């Protein structure tokens, strides 16, 4: 189970000139106090042909992180134009925002980025060379992020959280069993009171006046007095087995 969940990421100042900084408003939830800081990183893919053109635009540490909902604005510098091949400056590329704990990446949010030249040019000839970066507009497809979560070892914090969850589940189970036992005892008391009301009543025949009504005897008849019957209800408590977090390695989902 992850102790930190990214709940929202908003791209600010979008679209914007290629040379302007990138701004992200990040909201995340921390389930338990962490002993170390969170490491956030912004990565720009300069070329699809080789990773040597990838650029780390910014890398910051956030902490100490309080328990609950947290929000901050992450600002990163624009990509270095000199590190991007001319053939890859325009078109579509990828921007990544990652979060790590103790050098373990557990969350990655990816965006497609479209870079367009704002000055009209002949499509057959192509844009002028060299390109004027000030005339390039950057548009991040903020409404279609790709979120990937990775399971990591949170250390003592994760173990303490699991112990707390297990203890809460056990306490809830014990409360349910106590409630069921109390209900069974109440039902048994009600049954005993009902049977006491139906107890046999002795009649003194000598004190009764003779009746003028003719009666007939029923030969070979047997009368059976109802005996007391105790009702015991056995119930099997619904045991809730805690399941997995539902997040697999490299699972992709829309945010």
JSON list of C-alpha atoms in Angstrom, two decimals:
[
{"chain": "A", "resi": 1, "resn": "UNK", "atom": "CA", "xyz": [0.00, 0.00, 0.00]},
{"chain": "A", "resi": 2, "resn": "UNK", "atom": "CA", "xyz": [1.32, 3.41, -0.97]},
{"chain": "A", "resi": 3, "resn": "UNK", "atom": "CA", "xyz": [1.62, 5.95, 1.84]},
{"chain": "A", "resi": 4, "resn": "UNK", "atom": "CA", "xyz": [1.54, 8.86, -0.65]},
{"chain": "A", "resi": 5, "resn": "UNK", "atom": "CA", "xyz": [-1.06, 9.21, -3.41]},
{"chain": "A", "resi": 6, "resn": "UNK", "atom": "CA", "xyz": [-1.02, 11.92, -6.08]},
{"chain": "A", "resi": 7, "resn": "UNK", "atom": "CA", "xyz": [-4.65, 13.03, -6.30]},
{"chain": "A", "resi": 8, "resn": "UNK", "atom": "CA", "xyz": [-4.40, 15.88, -8.82]},
{"chain": "A", "resi": 9, "resn": "UNK", "atom": "CA", "xyz": [-1.91, 17.68, -11.04]},
{"chain": "A", "resi": 10, "resn": "UNK", "atom": "CA", "xyz": [-2.85, 20.89, -12.86]},
{"chain": "A", "resi": 11, "resn": "UNK", "atom": "CA", "xyz": [-0.72, 22.42, -15.61]},
{"chain": "A", "resi": 12, "resn": "UNK", "atom": "CA", "xyz": [-0.54, 26.22, -15.22]},
{"chain": "A", "resi": 13, "resn": "UNK", "atom": "CA", "xyz": [0.18, 28.84, -17.92]},
{"chain": "A", "resi": 14, "resn": "UNK", "atom": "CA", "xyz": [-0.70, 26.49, -20.75]},
{"chain": "A", "resi": 15, "resn": "UNK", "atom": "CA", "xyz": [-0.13, 27.01, -23.66]},
{"chain": "A", "resi": 16, "resn": "UNK", "atom": "CA", "xyz": [2.93, 29.21, -23.36]},
{"chain": "A", "resi": 17, "resn": "UNK", "atom": "CA", "xyz": [6.12, 30.15, -25.23]},
{"chain": "A", "resi": 18, "resn": "UNK", "atom": "CA", "xyz": [8.71, 27.39, -25.48]},
{"chain": "A", "resi": 19, "resn": "UNK", "atom": "CA", "xyz": [11.27, 29.33, -23.43]},
{"chain": "A", "resi": 20, "resn": "UNK", "atom": "CA", "xyz": [8.92, 30.07, -20.51]},
{"chain": "A", "resi": 21, "resn": "UNK", "atom": "CA", "xyz": [9.09, 28.04, -17.25]},
{"chain": "A", "resi": 22, "resn": "UNK", "atom": "CA", "xyz": [6.78, 25.09, -16.67]},
{"chain": "A", "resi": 23, "resn": "UNK", "atom": "CA", "xyz": [4.35, 25.30, -13.75]},
{"chain": "A", "resi": 24, "resn": "UNK", "atom": "CA", "xyz": [2.50, 22.42, -12.09]},
{"chain": "A", "resi": 25, "resn": "UNK", "atom": "CA", "xyz": [0.08, 22.61, -9.17]},
{"chain": "A", "resi": 26, "resn": "UNK", "atom": "CA", "xyz": [0.39, 19.25, -7.43]},
{"chain": "A", "resi": 27, "resn": "UNK", "atom": "CA", "xyz": [-2.02, 17.86, -4.84]},
{"chain": "A", "resi": 28, "resn": "UNK", "atom": "CA", "xyz": [-1.19, 14.67, -2.96]},
{"chain": "A", "resi": 29, "resn": "UNK", "atom": "CA", "xyz": [-2.35, 12.82, 0.13]},
{"chain": "A", "resi": 30, "resn": "UNK", "atom": "CA", "xyz": [0.01, 11.52, 2.80]},
{"chain": "A", "resi": 31, "resn": "UNK", "atom": "CA", "xyz": [-1.43, 8.70, 4.94]},
{"chain": "A", "resi": 32, "resn": "UNK", "atom": "CA", "xyz": [1.33, 8.66, 7.55]},
{"chain": "A", "resi": 33, "resn": "UNK", "atom": "CA", "xyz": [4.16, 10.91, 8.68]},
{"chain": "A", "resi": 34, "resn": "UNK", "atom": "CA", "xyz": [7.34, 10.24, 6.71]},
{"chain": "A", "resi": 35, "resn": "UNK", "atom": "CA", "xyz": [10.85, 10.32, 8.13]},
{"chain": "A", "resi": 36, "resn": "UNK", "atom": "CA", "xyz": [12.42, 11.40, 4.82]},
{"chain": "A", "resi": 37, "resn": "UNK", "atom": "CA", "xyz": [11.57, 13.96, 2.13]},
{"chain": "A", "resi": 38, "resn": "UNK", "atom": "CA", "xyz": [9.79, 13.34, -1.16]},
{"chain": "A", "resi": 39, "resn": "UNK", "atom": "CA", "xyz": [11.84, 13.89, -4.31]},
{"chain": "A", "resi": 40, "resn": "UNK", "atom": "CA", "xyz": [10.01, 15.45, -7.27]},
{"chain": "A", "resi": 41, "resn": "UNK", "atom": "CA", "xyz": [11.57, 15.54, -10.72]},
{"chain": "A", "resi": 42, "resn": "UNK", "atom": "CA", "xyz": [10.58, 17.04, -14.10]},
{"chain": "A", "resi": 43, "resn": "UNK", "atom": "CA", "xyz": [12.01, 15.27, -17.16]},
{"chain": "A", "resi": 44, "resn": "UNK", "atom": "CA", "xyz": [11.79, 16.47, -20.78]},
{"chain": "A", "resi": 45, "resn": "UNK", "atom": "CA", "xyz": [12.30, 13.96, -23.61]},
{"chain": "A", "resi": 46, "resn": "UNK", "atom": "CA", "xyz": [14.37, 15.81, -26.19]},
{"chain": "A", "resi": 47, "resn": "UNK", "atom": "CA", "xyz": [14.33, 13.11, -28.85]},
{"chain": "A", "resi": 48, "resn": "UNK", "atom": "CA", "xyz": [12.54, 9.84, -29.42]},
{"chain": "A", "resi": 49, "resn": "UNK", "atom": "CA", "xyz": [15.68, 8.42, -31.04]},
{"chain": "A", "resi": 50, "resn": "UNK", "atom": "CA", "xyz": [18.00, 8.54, -28.03]},
{"chain": "A", "resi": 51, "resn": "UNK", "atom": "CA", "xyz": [17.75, 9.07, -24.28]},
{"chain": "A", "resi": 52, "resn": "UNK", "atom": "CA", "xyz": [20.97, 11.12, -24.30]},
{"chain": "A", "resi": 53, "resn": "UNK", "atom": "CA", "xyz": [18.84, 14.14, -25.25]},
{"chain": "A", "resi": 54, "resn": "UNK", "atom": "CA", "xyz": [16.62, 13.79, -22.16]},
{"chain": "A", "resi": 55, "resn": "UNK", "atom": "CA", "xyz": [16.83, 16.73, -19.77]},
{"chain": "A", "resi": 56, "resn": "UNK", "atom": "CA", "xyz": [16.09, 16.94, -16.06]},
{"chain": "A", "resi": 57, "resn": "UNK", "atom": "CA", "xyz": [14.46, 20.37, -15.90]},
{"chain": "A", "resi": 58, "resn": "UNK", "atom": "CA", "xyz": [14.17, 20.48, -12.12]},
{"chain": "A", "resi": 59, "resn": "UNK", "atom": "CA", "xyz": [14.65, 18.29, -9.09]},
{"chain": "A", "resi": 60, "resn": "UNK", "atom": "CA", "xyz": [13.41, 19.32, -5.64]},
{"chain": "A", "resi": 61, "resn": "UNK", "atom": "CA", "xyz": [12.93, 17.82, -2.19]},
{"chain": "A", "resi": 62, "resn": "UNK", "atom": "CA", "xyz": [9.63, 18.37, -0.35]},
{"chain": "A", "resi": 63, "resn": "UNK", "atom": "CA", "xyz": [9.50, 17.81, 3.38]},
{"chain": "A", "resi": 64, "resn": "UNK", "atom": "CA", "xyz": [8.78, 17.30, 6.14]},
{"chain": "A", "resi": 65, "resn": "UNK", "atom": "CA", "xyz": [5.46, 16.06, 4.78]},
{"chain": "A", "resi": 66, "resn": "UNK", "atom": "CA", "xyz": [2.50, 16.33, 7.20]},
{"chain": "A", "resi": 67, "resn": "UNK", "atom": "CA", "xyz": [-0.28, 13.77, 7.26]},
{"chain": "A", "resi": 68, "resn": "UNK", "atom": "CA", "xyz": [-3.29, 14.75, 5.15]},
{"chain": "A", "resi": 69, "resn": "UNK", "atom": "CA", "xyz": [-3.86, 16.63, 1.89]},
{"chain": "A", "resi": 70, "resn": "UNK", "atom": "CA", "xyz": [-0.91, 18.70, 0.68]},
{"chain": "A", "resi": 71, "resn": "UNK", "atom": "CA", "xyz": [-0.60, 21.11, -2.25]},
{"chain": "A", "resi": 72, "resn": "UNK", "atom": "CA", "xyz": [2.30, 23.02, -3.77]},
{"chain": "A", "resi": 73, "resn": "UNK", "atom": "CA", "xyz": [3.40, 24.58, -7.08]},
{"chain": "A", "resi": 74, "resn": "UNK", "atom": "CA", "xyz": [6.36, 23.01, -8.85]},
{"chain": "A", "resi": 75, "resn": "UNK", "atom": "CA", "xyz": [8.22, 25.35, -11.22]},
{"chain": "A", "resi": 76, "resn": "UNK", "atom": "CA", "xyz": [10.79, 24.03, -13.69]},
{"chain": "A", "resi": 77, "resn": "UNK", "atom": "CA", "xyz": [13.00, 25.81, -16.20]},
{"chain": "A", "resi": 78, "resn": "UNK", "atom": "CA", "xyz": [12.31, 25.51, -19.91]},
{"chain": "A", "resi": 79, "resn": "UNK", "atom": "CA", "xyz": [14.30, 22.88, -21.84]},
{"chain": "A", "resi": 80, "resn": "UNK", "atom": "CA", "xyz": [17.75, 23.84, -23.10]},
{"chain": "A", "resi": 81, "resn": "UNK", "atom": "CA", "xyz": [17.39, 24.46, -26.82]},
{"chain": "A", "resi": 82, "resn": "UNK", "atom": "CA", "xyz": [21.00, 23.49, -27.52]},
{"chain": "A", "resi": 83, "resn": "UNK", "atom": "CA", "xyz": [20.42, 19.95, -26.22]},
{"chain": "A", "resi": 84, "resn": "UNK", "atom": "CA", "xyz": [17.57, 19.24, -28.65]},
{"chain": "A", "resi": 85, "resn": "UNK", "atom": "CA", "xyz": [18.21, 18.20, -32.26]},
{"chain": "A", "resi": 86, "resn": "UNK", "atom": "CA", "xyz": [16.78, 20.61, -34.85]},
{"chain": "A", "resi": 87, "resn": "UNK", "atom": "CA", "xyz": [14.62, 17.85, -36.30]},
{"chain": "A", "resi": 88, "resn": "UNK", "atom": "CA", "xyz": [13.01, 17.18, -32.88]},
{"chain": "A", "resi": 89, "resn": "UNK", "atom": "CA", "xyz": [12.36, 20.72, -31.70]},
{"chain": "A", "resi": 90, "resn": "UNK", "atom": "CA", "xyz": [8.96, 20.92, -33.42]},
{"chain": "A", "resi": 91, "resn": "UNK", "atom": "CA", "xyz": [6.30, 18.26, -33.20]},
{"chain": "A", "resi": 92, "resn": "UNK", "atom": "CA", "xyz": [5.18, 16.01, -30.36]},
{"chain": "A", "resi": 93, "resn": "UNK", "atom": "CA", "xyz": [7.31, 14.86, -27.45]},
{"chain": "A", "resi": 94, "resn": "UNK", "atom": "CA", "xyz": [6.85, 13.71, -23.83]},
{"chain": "A", "resi": 95, "resn": "UNK", "atom": "CA", "xyz": [7.15, 15.43, -20.46]},
{"chain": "A", "resi": 96, "resn": "UNK", "atom": "CA", "xyz": [7.36, 13.44, -17.21]},
{"chain": "A", "resi": 97, "resn": "UNK", "atom": "CA", "xyz": [6.79, 14.43, -13.58]},
{"chain": "A", "resi": 98, "resn": "UNK", "atom": "CA", "xyz": [7.99, 11.78, -11.12]},
{"chain": "A", "resi": 99, "resn": "UNK", "atom": "CA", "xyz": [7.98, 11.37, -7.35]},
{"chain": "A", "resi": 100, "resn": "UNK", "atom": "CA", "xyz": [10.37, 9.17, -5.35]},
{"chain": "A", "resi": 101, "resn": "UNK", "atom": "CA", "xyz": [10.92, 8.22, -1.73]},
{"chain": "A", "resi": 102, "resn": "UNK", "atom": "CA", "xyz": [14.33, 7.06, -0.56]},
{"chain": "A", "resi": 103, "resn": "UNK", "atom": "CA", "xyz": [15.49, 6.93, -4.21]},
{"chain": "A", "resi": 104, "resn": "UNK", "atom": "CA", "xyz": [12.52, 4.72, -5.16]},
{"chain": "A", "resi": 105, "resn": "UNK", "atom": "CA", "xyz": [10.16, 6.06, -7.79]},
{"chain": "A", "resi": 106, "resn": "UNK", "atom": "CA", "xyz": [6.53, 5.31, -6.89]},
{"chain": "A", "resi": 107, "resn": "UNK", "atom": "CA", "xyz": [4.53, 7.76, -9.06]},
{"chain": "A", "resi": 108, "resn": "UNK", "atom": "CA", "xyz": [4.97, 9.01, -12.62]},
{"chain": "A", "resi": 109, "resn": "UNK", "atom": "CA", "xyz": [2.70, 11.40, -14.53]},
{"chain": "A", "resi": 110, "resn": "UNK", "atom": "CA", "xyz": [3.35, 11.74, -18.25]},
{"chain": "A", "resi": 111, "resn": "UNK", "atom": "CA", "xyz": [2.07, 14.36, -20.70]},
{"chain": "A", "resi": 112, "resn": "UNK", "atom": "CA", "xyz": [2.28, 14.73, -24.46]},
{"chain": "A", "resi": 113, "resn": "UNK", "atom": "CA", "xyz": [3.75, 18.07, -25.52]},
{"chain": "A", "resi": 114, "resn": "UNK", "atom": "CA", "xyz": [3.17, 19.74, -28.88]},
{"chain": "A", "resi": 115, "resn": "UNK", "atom": "CA", "xyz": [5.64, 22.39, -30.08]},
{"chain": "A", "resi": 116, "resn": "UNK", "atom": "CA", "xyz": [4.44, 24.50, -33.02]},
{"chain": "A", "resi": 117, "resn": "UNK", "atom": "CA", "xyz": [5.98, 27.36, -34.98]},
{"chain": "A", "resi": 118, "resn": "UNK", "atom": "CA", "xyz": [3.67, 30.38, -34.71]},
{"chain": "A", "resi": 119, "resn": "UNK", "atom": "CA", "xyz": [4.84, 32.06, -37.95]},
{"chain": "A", "resi": 120, "resn": "UNK", "atom": "CA", "xyz": [3.29, 30.69, -41.18]},
{"chain": "A", "resi": 121, "resn": "UNK", "atom": "CA", "xyz": [5.67, 28.89, -43.49]},
{"chain": "A", "resi": 122, "resn": "UNK", "atom": "CA", "xyz": [5.60, 26.78, -46.63]},
{"chain": "A", "resi": 123, "resn": "UNK", "atom": "CA", "xyz": [4.78, 23.22, -45.61]},
{"chain": "A", "resi": 124, "resn": "UNK", "atom": "CA", "xyz": [6.76, 21.82, -48.52]},
{"chain": "A", "resi": 125, "resn": "UNK", "atom": "CA", "xyz": [9.85, 23.83, -47.65]},
{"chain": "A", "resi": 126, "resn": "UNK", "atom": "CA", "xyz": [9.50, 23.57, -43.86]},
{"chain": "A", "resi": 127, "resn": "UNK", "atom": "CA", "xyz": [10.16, 26.12, -41.13]},
{"chain": "A", "resi": 128, "resn": "UNK", "atom": "CA", "xyz": [13.08, 28.52, -41.50]},
{"chain": "A", "resi": 129, "resn": "UNK", "atom": "CA", "xyz": [16.51, 27.44, -40.33]},
{"chain": "A", "resi": 130, "resn": "UNK", "atom": "CA", "xyz": [17.81, 28.13, -37.82]},
{"chain": "A", "resi": 131, "resn": "UNK", "atom": "CA", "xyz": [14.56, 28.16, -35.86]},
{"chain": "A", "resi": 132, "resn": "UNK", "atom": "CA", "xyz": [13.68, 31.16, -33.76]},
{"chain": "A", "resi": 133, "resn": "UNK", "atom": "CA", "xyz": [12.78, 29.60, -30.40]},
{"chain": "A", "resi": 134, "resn": "UNK", "atom": "CA", "xyz": [10.91, 32.75, -29.37]},
{"chain": "A", "resi": 135, "resn": "UNK", "atom": "CA", "xyz": [8.35, 31.93, -32.07]},
{"chain": "A", "resi": 136, "resn": "UNK", "atom": "CA", "xyz": [7.75, 28.37, -30.88]},
{"chain": "A", "resi": 137, "resn": "UNK", "atom": "CA", "xyz": [4.64, 27.75, -28.78]},
{"chain": "A", "resi": 138, "resn": "UNK", "atom": "CA", "xyz": [4.49, 24.87, -26.31]},
{"chain": "A", "resi": 139, "resn": "UNK", "atom": "CA", "xyz": [1.14, 23.17, -25.60]},
{"chain": "A", "resi": 140, "resn": "UNK", "atom": "CA", "xyz": [0.87, 20.46, -22.96]},
{"chain": "A", "resi": 141, "resn": "UNK", "atom": "CA", "xyz": [-2.06, 18.06, -23.38]},
{"chain": "A", "resi": 142, "resn": "UNK", "atom": "CA", "xyz": [-3.05, 18.49, -19.74]},
{"chain": "A", "resi": 143, "resn": "UNK", "atom": "CA", "xyz": [-6.42, 16.74, -20.04]},
{"chain": "A", "resi": 144, "resn": "UNK", "atom": "CA", "xyz": [-4.85, 13.41, -21.01]},
{"chain": "A", "resi": 145, "resn": "UNK", "atom": "CA", "xyz": [-2.18, 12.52, -18.44]},
{"chain": "A", "resi": 146, "resn": "UNK", "atom": "CA", "xyz": [-0.79, 9.01, -18.15]},
{"chain": "A", "resi": 147, "resn": "UNK", "atom": "CA", "xyz": [-0.35, 7.96, -14.52]},
{"chain": "A", "resi": 148, "resn": "UNK", "atom": "CA", "xyz": [1.88, 5.04, -13.54]},
{"chain": "A", "resi": 149, "resn": "UNK", "atom": "CA", "xyz": [2.27, 3.78, -9.97]},
{"chain": "A", "resi": 150, "resn": "UNK", "atom": "CA", "xyz": [5.03, 1.51, -8.70]},
{"chain": "A", "resi": 151, "resn": "UNK", "atom": "CA", "xyz": [5.08, -0.45, -5.41]},
{"chain": "A", "resi": 152, "resn": "UNK", "atom": "CA", "xyz": [8.09, 0.40, -3.25]},
{"chain": "A", "resi": 153, "resn": "UNK", "atom": "CA", "xyz": [9.43, -0.39, 0.20]},
{"chain": "A", "resi": 154, "resn": "UNK", "atom": "CA", "xyz": [8.28, 2.39, 2.52]},
{"chain": "A", "resi": 155, "resn": "UNK", "atom": "CA", "xyz": [10.29, 0.96, 5.42]},
{"chain": "A", "resi": 156, "resn": "UNK", "atom": "CA", "xyz": [9.14, 1.30, 9.02]},
{"chain": "A", "resi": 157, "resn": "UNK", "atom": "CA", "xyz": [6.34, 3.69, 8.00]},
{"chain": "A", "resi": 158, "resn": "UNK", "atom": "CA", "xyz": [4.63, 1.04, 5.86]},
{"chain": "A", "resi": 159, "resn": "UNK", "atom": "CA", "xyz": [4.96, -1.62, 8.57]},
{"chain": "A", "resi": 160, "resn": "UNK", "atom": "CA", "xyz": [3.44, 0.68, 11.19]},
{"chain": "A", "resi": 161, "resn": "UNK", "atom": "CA", "xyz": [0.57, 1.58, 8.86]},
{"chain": "A", "resi": 162, "resn": "UNK", "atom": "CA", "xyz": [-0.15, -2.10, 8.15]},
{"chain": "A", "resi": 163, "resn": "UNK", "atom": "CA", "xyz": [-0.12, -2.88, 11.87]},
{"chain": "A", "resi": 164, "resn": "UNK", "atom": "CA", "xyz": [-2.53, -0.01, 12.51]},
{"chain": "A", "resi": 165, "resn": "UNK", "atom": "CA", "xyz": [-4.88, -1.22, 9.76]},
{"chain": "A", "resi": 166, "resn": "UNK", "atom": "CA", "xyz": [-4.78, -4.79, 11.08]},
{"chain": "A", "resi": 167, "resn": "UNK", "atom": "CA", "xyz": [-5.48, -3.63, 14.64]},
{"chain": "A", "resi": 168, "resn": "UNK", "atom": "CA", "xyz": [-8.45, -1.54, 13.50]},
{"chain": "A", "resi": 169, "resn": "UNK", "atom": "CA", "xyz": [-9.89, -4.46, 11.54]},
{"chain": "A", "resi": 170, "resn": "UNK", "atom": "CA", "xyz": [-9.49, -6.78, 14.55]},
{"chain": "A", "resi": 171, "resn": "UNK", "atom": "CA", "xyz": [-11.18, -4.27, 16.85]},
{"chain": "A", "resi": 172, "resn": "UNK", "atom": "CA", "xyz": [-14.07, -3.93, 14.41]},
{"chain": "A", "resi": 173, "resn": "UNK", "atom": "CA", "xyz": [-14.39, -7.72, 14.20]},
{"chain": "A", "resi": 174, "resn": "UNK", "atom": "CA", "xyz": [-14.44, -8.02, 18.00]},
{"chain": "A", "resi": 175, "resn": "UNK", "atom": "CA", "xyz": [-17.14, -5.33, 18.23]},
{"chain": "A", "resi": 176, "resn": "UNK", "atom": "CA", "xyz": [-19.26, -7.23, 15.69]},
{"chain": "A", "resi": 177, "resn": "UNK", "atom": "CA", "xyz": [-18.91, -10.48, 17.65]},
{"chain": "A", "resi": 178, "resn": "UNK", "atom": "CA", "xyz": [-19.88, -8.76, 20.92]},
{"chain": "A", "resi": 179, "resn": "UNK", "atom": "CA", "xyz": [-22.97, -7.24, 19.28]},
{"chain": "A", "resi": 180, "resn": "UNK", "atom": "CA", "xyz": [-24.03, -10.64, 17.91]},
{"chain": "A", "resi": 181, "resn": "UNK", "atom": "CA", "xyz": [-23.60, -12.33, 21.31]},
{"chain": "A", "resi": 182, "resn": "UNK", "atom": "CA", "xyz": [-25.70, -9.64, 22.99]},
{"chain": "A", "resi": 183, "resn": "UNK", "atom": "CA", "xyz": [-28.45, -10.12, 20.39]},
{"chain": "A", "resi": 184, "resn": "UNK", "atom": "CA", "xyz": [-28.44, -13.90, 20.95]},
{"chain": "A", "resi": 185, "resn": "UNK", "atom": "CA", "xyz": [-28.70, -13.47, 24.73]},
{"chain": "A", "resi": 186, "resn": "UNK", "atom": "CA", "xyz": [-31.66, -11.10, 24.32]},
{"chain": "A", "resi": 187, "resn": "UNK", "atom": "CA", "xyz": [-33.41, -13.61, 22.05]},
{"chain": "A", "resi": 188, "resn": "UNK", "atom": "CA", "xyz": [-32.88, -16.42, 24.57]},
{"chain": "A", "resi": 189, "resn": "UNK", "atom": "CA", "xyz": [-34.30, -14.29, 27.41]},
{"chain": "A", "resi": 190, "resn": "UNK", "atom": "CA", "xyz": [-37.38, -13.49, 25.32]},
{"chain": "A", "resi": 191, "resn": "UNK", "atom": "CA", "xyz": [-37.89, -17.20, 24.56]},
{"chain": "A", "resi": 192, "resn": "UNK", "atom": "CA", "xyz": [-37.64, -18.10, 28.28]},
{"chain": "A", "resi": 193, "resn": "UNK", "atom": "CA", "xyz": [-40.20, -15.45, 29.24]},
{"chain": "A", "resi": 194, "resn": "UNK", "atom": "CA", "xyz": [-42.59, -16.67, 26.55]},
{"chain": "A", "resi": 195, "resn": "UNK", "atom": "CA", "xyz": [-42.38, -20.27, 27.75]},
{"chain": "A", "resi": 196, "resn": "UNK", "atom": "CA", "xyz": [-42.94, -19.24, 31.38]},
{"chain": "A", "resi": 197, "resn": "UNK", "atom": "CA", "xyz": [-46.23, -17.65, 30.33]},
{"chain": "A", "resi": 198, "resn": "UNK", "atom": "CA", "xyz": [-47.31, -21.01, 28.81]},
{"chain": "A", "resi": 199, "resn": "UNK", "atom": "CA", "xyz": [-46.59, -23.00, 32.01]},
{"chain": "A", "resi": 200, "resn": "UNK", "atom": "CA", "xyz": [-49.11, -25.68, 33.12]},
{"chain": "A", "resi": 201, "resn": "UNK", "atom": "CA", "xyz": [-51.97, -24.50, 35.37]},
{"chain": "A", "resi": 202, "resn": "UNK", "atom": "CA", "xyz": [-53.39, -26.95, 38.00]},
{"chain": "A", "resi": 203, "resn": "UNK", "atom": "CA", "xyz": [-57.17, -26.95, 38.37]},
{"chain": "A", "resi": 204, "resn": "UNK", "atom": "CA", "xyz": [-59.02, -28.10, 41.51]},
{"chain": "A", "resi": 205, "resn": "UNK", "atom": "CA", "xyz": [-61.87, -30.21, 40.14]},
{"chain": "A", "resi": 206, "resn": "UNK", "atom": "CA", "xyz": [-63.64, -30.29, 43.51]},
{"chain": "A", "resi": 207, "resn": "UNK", "atom": "CA", "xyz": [-64.19, -26.56, 43.45]},
{"chain": "A", "resi": 208, "resn": "UNK", "atom": "CA", "xyz": [-65.73, -26.60, 40.01]},
{"chain": "A", "resi": 209, "resn": "UNK", "atom": "CA", "xyz": [-69.50, -26.81, 39.69]},
{"chain": "A", "resi": 210, "resn": "UNK", "atom": "CA", "xyz": [-70.84, -29.73, 37.66]},
{"chain": "A", "resi": 211, "resn": "UNK", "atom": "CA", "xyz": [-71.76, -28.93, 34.14]},
{"chain": "A", "resi": 212, "resn": "UNK", "atom": "CA", "xyz": [-75.06, -29.99, 32.64]},
{"chain": "A", "resi": 213, "resn": "UNK", "atom": "CA", "xyz": [-73.41, -30.55, 29.31]},
{"chain": "A", "resi": 214, "resn": "UNK", "atom": "CA", "xyz": [-73.03, -34.19, 28.33]},
{"chain": "A", "resi": 215, "resn": "UNK", "atom": "CA", "xyz": [-69.48, -35.16, 27.56]},
{"chain": "A", "resi": 216, "resn": "UNK", "atom": "CA", "xyz": [-68.01, -38.08, 25.68]},
{"chain": "A", "resi": 217, "resn": "UNK", "atom": "CA", "xyz": [-64.79, -39.85, 26.43]},
{"chain": "A", "resi": 218, "resn": "UNK", "atom": "CA", "xyz": [-62.28, -40.33, 23.63]},
{"chain": "A", "resi": 219, "resn": "UNK", "atom": "CA", "xyz": [-61.01, -43.92, 23.77]},
{"chain": "A", "resi": 220, "resn": "UNK", "atom": "CA", "xyz": [-57.36, -44.68, 23.13]},
{"chain": "A", "resi": 221, "resn": "UNK", "atom": "CA", "xyz": [-56.48, -40.98, 23.03]},
{"chain": "A", "resi": 222, "resn": "UNK", "atom": "CA", "xyz": [-53.15, -39.71, 24.20]},
{"chain": "A", "resi": 223, "resn": "UNK", "atom": "CA", "xyz": [-52.51, -36.13, 25.27]},
{"chain": "A", "resi": 224, "resn": "UNK", "atom": "CA", "xyz": [-48.94, -34.91, 25.08]},
{"chain": "A", "resi": 225, "resn": "UNK", "atom": "CA", "xyz": [-47.89, -31.94, 27.12]},
{"chain": "A", "resi": 226, "resn": "UNK", "atom": "CA", "xyz": [-45.62, -29.63, 25.20]},
{"chain": "A", "resi": 227, "resn": "UNK", "atom": "CA", "xyz": [-42.15, -29.52, 26.69]},
{"chain": "A", "resi": 228, "resn": "UNK", "atom": "CA", "xyz": [-39.79, -26.57, 26.85]},
{"chain": "A", "resi": 229, "resn": "UNK", "atom": "CA", "xyz": [-37.59, -26.08, 23.81]},
{"chain": "A", "resi": 230, "resn": "UNK", "atom": "CA", "xyz": [-34.52, -23.83, 23.84]},
{"chain": "A", "resi": 231, "resn": "UNK", "atom": "CA", "xyz": [-33.61, -22.09, 20.62]},
{"chain": "A", "resi": 232, "resn": "UNK", "atom": "CA", "xyz": [-29.89, -21.48, 19.99]},
{"chain": "A", "resi": 233, "resn": "UNK", "atom": "CA", "xyz": [-28.84, -19.55, 16.99]},
{"chain": "A", "resi": 234, "resn": "UNK", "atom": "CA", "xyz": [-25.37, -20.11, 15.58]},
{"chain": "A", "resi": 235, "resn": "UNK", "atom": "CA", "xyz": [-24.05, -17.35, 13.41]},
{"chain": "A", "resi": 236, "resn": "UNK", "atom": "CA", "xyz": [-20.81, -17.23, 11.50]},
{"chain": "A", "resi": 237, "resn": "UNK", "atom": "CA", "xyz": [-19.30, -13.74, 11.55]},
{"chain": "A", "resi": 238, "resn": "UNK", "atom": "CA", "xyz": [-18.38, -12.22, 8.22]},
{"chain": "A", "resi": 239, "resn": "UNK", "atom": "CA", "xyz": [-14.62, -12.16, 8.25]},
{"chain": "A", "resi": 240, "resn": "UNK", "atom": "CA", "xyz": [-13.22, -9.39, 6.11]},
{"chain": "A", "resi": 241, "resn": "UNK", "atom": "CA", "xyz": [-9.85, -10.20, 4.66]},
{"chain": "A", "resi": 242, "resn": "UNK", "atom": "CA", "xyz": [-7.97, -7.06, 3.72]},
{"chain": "A", "resi": 243, "resn": "UNK", "atom": "CA", "xyz": [-7.20, -7.08, 0.02]},
{"chain": "A", "resi": 244, "resn": "UNK", "atom": "CA", "xyz": [-4.38, -5.66, -2.01]},
{"chain": "A", "resi": 245, "resn": "UNK", "atom": "CA", "xyz": [-4.26, -2.04, -3.01]},
{"chain": "A", "resi": 246, "resn": "UNK", "atom": "CA", "xyz": [-5.39, -2.90, -6.51]},
{"chain": "A", "resi": 247, "resn": "UNK", "atom": "CA", "xyz": [-2.33, -1.27, -8.10]},
{"chain": "A", "resi": 248, "resn": "UNK", "atom": "CA", "xyz": [0.01, -3.40, -10.12]},
{"chain": "A", "resi": 249, "resn": "UNK", "atom": "CA", "xyz": [3.53, -2.74, -11.29]},
{"chain": "A", "resi": 250, "resn": "UNK", "atom": "CA", "xyz": [3.39, -0.36, -14.19]},
{"chain": "A", "resi": 251, "resn": "UNK", "atom": "CA", "xyz": [-0.40, -0.09, -14.09]},
{"chain": "A", "resi": 252, "resn": "UNK", "atom": "CA", "xyz": [-1.60, 2.75, -16.31]},
{"chain": "A", "resi": 253, "resn": "UNK", "atom": "CA", "xyz": [-4.77, 4.62, -15.48]},
{"chain": "A", "resi": 254, "resn": "UNK", "atom": "CA", "xyz": [-6.38, 7.88, -16.37]},
{"chain": "A", "resi": 255, "resn": "UNK", "atom": "CA", "xyz": [-6.10, 10.46, -13.61]}
]
